[in-house]
Coordinates of C-alpha atoms and ligand atoms in Angstrom, one line a residue:
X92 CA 0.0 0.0 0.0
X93 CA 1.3 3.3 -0.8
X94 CA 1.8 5.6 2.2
X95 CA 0.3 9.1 2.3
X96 CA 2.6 11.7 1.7
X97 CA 2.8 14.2 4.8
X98 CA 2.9 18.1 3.7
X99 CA 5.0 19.8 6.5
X100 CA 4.9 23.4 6.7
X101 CA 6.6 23.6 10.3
X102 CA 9.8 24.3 8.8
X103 CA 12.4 24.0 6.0
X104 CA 14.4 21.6 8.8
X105 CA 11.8 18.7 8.4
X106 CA 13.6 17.8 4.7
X107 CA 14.8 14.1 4.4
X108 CA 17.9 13.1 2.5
X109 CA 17.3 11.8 -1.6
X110 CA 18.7 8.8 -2.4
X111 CA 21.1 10.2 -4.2
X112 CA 22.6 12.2 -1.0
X113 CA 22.5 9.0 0.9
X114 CA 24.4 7.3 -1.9
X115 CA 26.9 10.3 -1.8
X116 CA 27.2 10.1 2.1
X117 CA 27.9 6.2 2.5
X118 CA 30.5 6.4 0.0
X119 CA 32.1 9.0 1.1
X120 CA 36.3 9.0 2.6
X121 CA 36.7 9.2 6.1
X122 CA 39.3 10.1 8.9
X123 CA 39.6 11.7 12.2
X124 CA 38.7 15.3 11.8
X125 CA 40.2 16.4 14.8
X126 CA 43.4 15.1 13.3
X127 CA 42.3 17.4 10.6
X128 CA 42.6 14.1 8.1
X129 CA 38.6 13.3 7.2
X130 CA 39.3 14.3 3.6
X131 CA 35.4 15.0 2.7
X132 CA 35.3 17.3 5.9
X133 CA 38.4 19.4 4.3
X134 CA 36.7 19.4 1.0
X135 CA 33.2 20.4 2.6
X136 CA 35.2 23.4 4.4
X137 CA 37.6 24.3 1.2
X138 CA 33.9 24.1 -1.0
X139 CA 32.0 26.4 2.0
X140 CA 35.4 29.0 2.1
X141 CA 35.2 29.0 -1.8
X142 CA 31.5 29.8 -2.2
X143 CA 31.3 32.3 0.8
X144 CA 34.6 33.8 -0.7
X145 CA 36.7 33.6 2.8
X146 CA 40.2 32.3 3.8
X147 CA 38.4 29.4 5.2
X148 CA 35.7 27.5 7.0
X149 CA 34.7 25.5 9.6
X150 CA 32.2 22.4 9.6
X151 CA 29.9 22.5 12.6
X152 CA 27.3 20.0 14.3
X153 CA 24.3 22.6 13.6
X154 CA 23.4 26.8 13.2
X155 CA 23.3 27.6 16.9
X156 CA 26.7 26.2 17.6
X157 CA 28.4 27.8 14.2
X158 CA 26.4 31.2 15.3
X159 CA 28.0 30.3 19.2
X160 CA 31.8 29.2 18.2
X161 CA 31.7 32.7 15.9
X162 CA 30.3 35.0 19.2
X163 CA 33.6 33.4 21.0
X164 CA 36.1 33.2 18.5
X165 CA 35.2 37.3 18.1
X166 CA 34.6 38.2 21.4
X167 CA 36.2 38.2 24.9
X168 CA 34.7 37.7 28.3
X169 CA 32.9 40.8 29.1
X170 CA 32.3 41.7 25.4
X171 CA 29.3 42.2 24.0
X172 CA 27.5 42.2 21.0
X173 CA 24.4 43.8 19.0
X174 CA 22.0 41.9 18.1
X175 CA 18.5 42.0 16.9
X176 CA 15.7 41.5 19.6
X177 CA 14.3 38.4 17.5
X178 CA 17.3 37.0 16.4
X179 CA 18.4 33.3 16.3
X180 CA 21.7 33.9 17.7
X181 CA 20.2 36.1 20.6
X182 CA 16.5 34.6 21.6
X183 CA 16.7 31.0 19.8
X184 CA 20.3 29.4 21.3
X185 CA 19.4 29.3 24.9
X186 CA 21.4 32.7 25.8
X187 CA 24.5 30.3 24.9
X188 CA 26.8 33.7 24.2
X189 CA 25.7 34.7 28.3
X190 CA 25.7 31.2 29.5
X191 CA 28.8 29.6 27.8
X192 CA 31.2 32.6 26.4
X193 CA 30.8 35.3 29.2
X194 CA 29.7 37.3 26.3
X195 CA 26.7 40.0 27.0
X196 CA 23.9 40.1 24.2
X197 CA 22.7 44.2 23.5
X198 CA 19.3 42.9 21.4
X199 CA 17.6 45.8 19.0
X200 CA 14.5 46.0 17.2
X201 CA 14.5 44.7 13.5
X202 CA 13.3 46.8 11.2
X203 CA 10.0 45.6 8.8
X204 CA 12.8 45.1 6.6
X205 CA 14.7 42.5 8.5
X206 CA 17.5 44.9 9.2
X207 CA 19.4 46.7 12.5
X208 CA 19.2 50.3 12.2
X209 CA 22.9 51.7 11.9
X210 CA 21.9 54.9 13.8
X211 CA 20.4 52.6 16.3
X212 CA 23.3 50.3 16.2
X213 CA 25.3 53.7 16.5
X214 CA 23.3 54.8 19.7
X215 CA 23.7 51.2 21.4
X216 CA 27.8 51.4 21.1
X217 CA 28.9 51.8 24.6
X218 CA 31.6 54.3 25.6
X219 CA 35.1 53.3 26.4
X220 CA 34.1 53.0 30.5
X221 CA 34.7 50.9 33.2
X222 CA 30.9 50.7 34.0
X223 CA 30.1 49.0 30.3
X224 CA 31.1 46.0 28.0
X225 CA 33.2 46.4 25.3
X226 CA 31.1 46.6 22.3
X227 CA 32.9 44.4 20.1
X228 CA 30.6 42.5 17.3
X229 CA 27.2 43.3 15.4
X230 CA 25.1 40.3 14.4
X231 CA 23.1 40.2 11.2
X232 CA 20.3 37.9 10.0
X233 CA 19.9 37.3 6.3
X234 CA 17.0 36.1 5.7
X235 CA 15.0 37.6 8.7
X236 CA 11.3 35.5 8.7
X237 CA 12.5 34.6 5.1
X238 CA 12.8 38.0 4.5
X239 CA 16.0 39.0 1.7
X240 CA 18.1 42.5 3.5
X241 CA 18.4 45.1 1.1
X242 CA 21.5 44.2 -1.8
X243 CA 23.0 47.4 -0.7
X244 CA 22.5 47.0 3.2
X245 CA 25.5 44.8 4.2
X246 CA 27.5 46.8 2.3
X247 CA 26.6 49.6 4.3
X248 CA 26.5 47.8 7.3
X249 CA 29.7 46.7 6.8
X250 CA 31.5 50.1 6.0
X251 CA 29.8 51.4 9.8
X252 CA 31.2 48.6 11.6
X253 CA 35.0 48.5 9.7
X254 CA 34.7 52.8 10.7
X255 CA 33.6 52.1 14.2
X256 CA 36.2 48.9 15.0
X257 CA 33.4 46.6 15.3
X258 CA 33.3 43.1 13.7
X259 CA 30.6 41.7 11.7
X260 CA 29.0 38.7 11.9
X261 CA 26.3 37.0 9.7
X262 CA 23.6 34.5 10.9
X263 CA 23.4 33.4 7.5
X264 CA 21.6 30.2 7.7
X265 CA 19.8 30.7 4.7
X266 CA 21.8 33.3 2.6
X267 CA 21.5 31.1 -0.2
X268 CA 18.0 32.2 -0.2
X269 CA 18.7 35.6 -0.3
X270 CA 21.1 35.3 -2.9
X271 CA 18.9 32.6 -5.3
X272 CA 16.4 35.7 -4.9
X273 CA 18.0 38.3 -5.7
X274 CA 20.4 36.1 -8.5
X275 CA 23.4 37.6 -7.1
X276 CA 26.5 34.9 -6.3
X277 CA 26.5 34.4 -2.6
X278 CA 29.4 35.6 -2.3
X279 CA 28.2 39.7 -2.8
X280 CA 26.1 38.7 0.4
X281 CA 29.0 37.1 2.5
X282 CA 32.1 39.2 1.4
X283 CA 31.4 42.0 3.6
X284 CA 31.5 40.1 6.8
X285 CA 33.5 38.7 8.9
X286 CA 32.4 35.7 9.7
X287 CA 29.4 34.0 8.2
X288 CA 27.1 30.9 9.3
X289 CA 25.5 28.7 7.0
X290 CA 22.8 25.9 7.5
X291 CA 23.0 22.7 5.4
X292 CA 20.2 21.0 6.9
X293 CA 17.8 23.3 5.9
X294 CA 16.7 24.5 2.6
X295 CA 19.6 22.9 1.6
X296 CA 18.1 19.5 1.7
X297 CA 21.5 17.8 4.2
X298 CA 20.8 16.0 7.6
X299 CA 23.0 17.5 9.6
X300 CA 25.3 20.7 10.1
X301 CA 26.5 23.6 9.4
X302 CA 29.6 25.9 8.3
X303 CA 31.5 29.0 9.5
X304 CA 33.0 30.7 7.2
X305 CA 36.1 33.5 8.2
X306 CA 39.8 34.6 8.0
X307 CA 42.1 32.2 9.0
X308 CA 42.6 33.9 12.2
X309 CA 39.1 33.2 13.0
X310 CA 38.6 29.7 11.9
X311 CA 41.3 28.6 14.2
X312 CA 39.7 30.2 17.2
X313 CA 36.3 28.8 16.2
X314 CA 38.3 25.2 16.1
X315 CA 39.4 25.5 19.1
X316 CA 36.2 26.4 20.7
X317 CA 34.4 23.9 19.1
X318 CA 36.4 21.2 20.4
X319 CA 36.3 22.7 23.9
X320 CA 32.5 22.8 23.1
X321 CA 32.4 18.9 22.7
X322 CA 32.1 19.6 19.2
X323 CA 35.0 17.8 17.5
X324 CA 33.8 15.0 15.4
X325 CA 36.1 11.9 14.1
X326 CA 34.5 10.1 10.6
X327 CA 32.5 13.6 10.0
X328 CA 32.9 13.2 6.4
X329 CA 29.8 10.5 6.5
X330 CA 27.9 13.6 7.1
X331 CA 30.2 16.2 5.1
X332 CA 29.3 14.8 2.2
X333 CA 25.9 15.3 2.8
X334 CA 26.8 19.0 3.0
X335 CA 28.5 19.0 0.1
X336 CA 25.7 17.3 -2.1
X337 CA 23.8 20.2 -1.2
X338 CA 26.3 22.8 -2.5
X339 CA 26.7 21.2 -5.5
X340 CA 22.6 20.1 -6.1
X341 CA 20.3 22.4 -4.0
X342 CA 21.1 26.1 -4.1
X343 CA 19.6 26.7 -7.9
X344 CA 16.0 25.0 -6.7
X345 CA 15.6 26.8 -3.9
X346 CA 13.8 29.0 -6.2
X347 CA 11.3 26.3 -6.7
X348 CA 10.4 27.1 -3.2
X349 CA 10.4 30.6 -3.5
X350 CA 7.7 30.0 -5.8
X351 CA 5.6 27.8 -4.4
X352 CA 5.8 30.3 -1.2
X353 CA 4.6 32.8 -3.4
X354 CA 2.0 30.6 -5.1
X355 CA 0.3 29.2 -1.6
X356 CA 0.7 33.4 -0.6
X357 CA -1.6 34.3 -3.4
X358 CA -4.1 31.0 -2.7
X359 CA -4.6 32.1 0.9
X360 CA -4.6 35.6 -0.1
X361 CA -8.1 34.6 -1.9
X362 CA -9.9 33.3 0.6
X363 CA -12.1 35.9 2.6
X364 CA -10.9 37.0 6.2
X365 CA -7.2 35.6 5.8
X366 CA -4.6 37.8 6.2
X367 CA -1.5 36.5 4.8
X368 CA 2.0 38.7 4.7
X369 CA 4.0 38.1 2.3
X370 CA 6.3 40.6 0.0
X371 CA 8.4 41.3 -2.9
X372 CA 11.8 40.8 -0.3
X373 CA 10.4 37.2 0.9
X374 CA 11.9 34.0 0.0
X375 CA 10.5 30.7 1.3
X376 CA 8.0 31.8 4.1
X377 CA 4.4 32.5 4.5
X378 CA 2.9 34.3 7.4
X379 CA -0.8 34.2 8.2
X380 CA -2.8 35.9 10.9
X381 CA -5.7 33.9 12.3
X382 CA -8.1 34.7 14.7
X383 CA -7.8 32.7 18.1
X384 CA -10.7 30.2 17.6
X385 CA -9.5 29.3 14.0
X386 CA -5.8 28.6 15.1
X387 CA -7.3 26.6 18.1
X388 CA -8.9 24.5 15.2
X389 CA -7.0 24.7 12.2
X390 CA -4.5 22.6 12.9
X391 CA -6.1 19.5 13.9
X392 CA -8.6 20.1 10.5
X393 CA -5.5 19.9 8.4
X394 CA -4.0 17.1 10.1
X395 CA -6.9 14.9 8.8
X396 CA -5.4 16.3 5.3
X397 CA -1.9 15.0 6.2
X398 CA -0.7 18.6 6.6
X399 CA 1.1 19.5 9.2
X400 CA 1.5 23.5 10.9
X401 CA 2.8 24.5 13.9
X402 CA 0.3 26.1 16.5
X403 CA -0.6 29.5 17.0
X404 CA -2.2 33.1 16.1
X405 CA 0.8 33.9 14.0
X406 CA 1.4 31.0 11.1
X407 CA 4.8 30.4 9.8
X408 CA 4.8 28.0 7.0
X409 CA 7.7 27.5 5.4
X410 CA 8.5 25.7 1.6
X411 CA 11.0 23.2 0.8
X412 CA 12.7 20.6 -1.2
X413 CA 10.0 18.2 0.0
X414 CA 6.7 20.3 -0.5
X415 CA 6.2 20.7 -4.6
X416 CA 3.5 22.4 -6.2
X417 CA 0.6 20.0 -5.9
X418 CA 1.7 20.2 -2.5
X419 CA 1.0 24.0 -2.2
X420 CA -2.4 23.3 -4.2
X421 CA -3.3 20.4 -1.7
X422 CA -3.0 22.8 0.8
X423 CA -4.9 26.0 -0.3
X424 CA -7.6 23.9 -1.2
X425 CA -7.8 22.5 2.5
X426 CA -7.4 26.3 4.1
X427 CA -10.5 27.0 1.9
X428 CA -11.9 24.0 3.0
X429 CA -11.7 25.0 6.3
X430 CA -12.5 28.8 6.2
X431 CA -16.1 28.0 3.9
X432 CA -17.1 24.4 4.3
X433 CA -16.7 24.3 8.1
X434 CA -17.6 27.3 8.8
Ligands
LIG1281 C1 17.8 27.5 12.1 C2 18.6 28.7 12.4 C3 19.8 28.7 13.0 C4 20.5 27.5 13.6 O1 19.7 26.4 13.8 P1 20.1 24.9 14.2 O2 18.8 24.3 14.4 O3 20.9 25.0 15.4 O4 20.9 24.4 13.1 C5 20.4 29.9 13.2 N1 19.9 31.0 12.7 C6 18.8 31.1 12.1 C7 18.3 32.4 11.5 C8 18.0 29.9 11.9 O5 16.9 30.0 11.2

């Protein structure tokens, strides 16, 4: 019997490894990485360093430990660094910069468009004064909620920061989003920072991991922190090569999901008394604003459709390289189902 296909919205995390992947990962070469001799690890991190055009990179078990191993390889104890109120690396890692690198997080409102304000930014900078933390690093988000920062923005962003002696870092666990977007090489989105995270296992299709990209100077830091952080791996390249399938297969589609975000978007947009937020700047998300007795319900309705969303007033749902188009259909005809039929 043929198993019903599941349609998962929750996130772009929930993506299973193809066949071919899998084929790529169990033959891949192996060694002990923290020998530094796992040959598809080095390749994975040369690849990542080419693509993000920096010195080098650095494989790492997932995005909030990259994000982490960058906040310490850039900052001291007693540092601290700006960050956006909703950020990943601030609000989303379990205040691991506070908890486990001394480091003190100085969150900011986003702006609608995903970015820190560089006056605000400017005003946040604390003076040179026993009484304060050294303001050290600014942490960008690209995409914010799925949302693409403005081409010229890091550039900007980058020029305050190099003027003001601050480092820049960039949660960029899907940049390749942004860039597929706004068909620029990734690189015009990366080169400006410095340091840059990158998440295989989402979008990207891989199982596992991510990569920090930096100077050389940085990388080793980040090594040495990740191995104090329990995060040295031996036969990595088993998963590597996951990682590396992705570069090499999954950044060019991630347009597919761009569309078929933009497809359900305009499908919920029809049906009366939805309000669904989407924009020219969005990549792979759709957010929806329900009243509280249809997101008590909704949920469970849908799961009788084998589609899956996560609970609340405020729907995320996110495309992928396992959602395809009569996916997106499937599931605009169930909203309307809902918001009419059952109604
Ligand atoms: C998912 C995500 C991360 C890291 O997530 P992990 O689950 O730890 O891999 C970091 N930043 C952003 C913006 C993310 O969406």
């Amino acid at each position: 019997m043929a198993s019903v296909k599941t349609i998962d919205w929750r996130s772009d995390t929930v993506t299973r490894p193809c066949k071919a992947m899998r084929a790529a990962m169990a033959v891949a070469e192996v060694g002990d990485d923290v020998y530094g001799e796992d040959p598809t690890v080095n390749r994975l991190e040369a690849l990542a360093a080419e693509t993000a055009g920096t010195e080098a990179a650095l494989f790492a078990a997932s995005g909030a430990q990259s994000n982490l191993l960058a906040l310490m390889a850039h900052c001291q104890r007693g540092d601290e660094y700006i960050v956006g109120q909703q950020a990943h690396a601030y609000r989303f890692e379990g205040g691991g910069a506070a908890v486990l690198g001394s480091i003190q997080p100085q969150p900011l409102d986003f702006e609608p468009d995903g970015t820190l304000s560089l006056e605000r930014i400017a005003g946040a900078i604390k003076p040179d004064d026993v009484h304060f933390a050294r303001t050290t690093l600014v942490c960008l988000e690209n995409t914010h909620n799925g949302l693409a920062l403005p081409p010229d923005y890091l550039e900007r962003a980058a020029q305050f920061c190099r003027e003001r002696g601050l480092r820049l870092h960039l949660d960029g666990a899907r940049v390749f989003n942004a860039a597929v977007l706004q068909r620029t090489p990734v690189a015009n989105l990366t080169r400006h920072c410095d340091s840059i995270s990158i998440c295989l296992s989402k979008g990207l299709g891989a199982p596992v991991g991510s990569v920090l990209c930096g100077d050389r100077a940085l990388i080793a830091r980040a090594r040495r922190w990740r191995k104090v952080l329990g995060g040295g791996m031996r036969q990595a390249g088993i998963l590597a090569a996951g990682g590396i399938y992705a570069l090499e297969n999954n950044i060019e589609r991630l347009a597919d999901d761009h569309d078929n975000a933009a497809f359900l978007a305009r499908g919920l947009g029809r049906i009366p008394g939805l309000r669904v937020d989407f924009c020219p700047a969005q990549t792979n998300m759709v957010f929806v604003d329900l009243e509280a007795d249809d997101a008590a319900r909704l949920p469970d309705f849908l799961k009788t459709r084998n589609i899956v969303i996560s609970d609340g007033q405020r729907l995320r749902l996110v495309a992928h390289l396992d959602i395809d188009r009569q996916d997106a259909e499937t599931t605009v005809q169930a909203f309307a189902d809902f918001f009419t039929a059952t109604k």
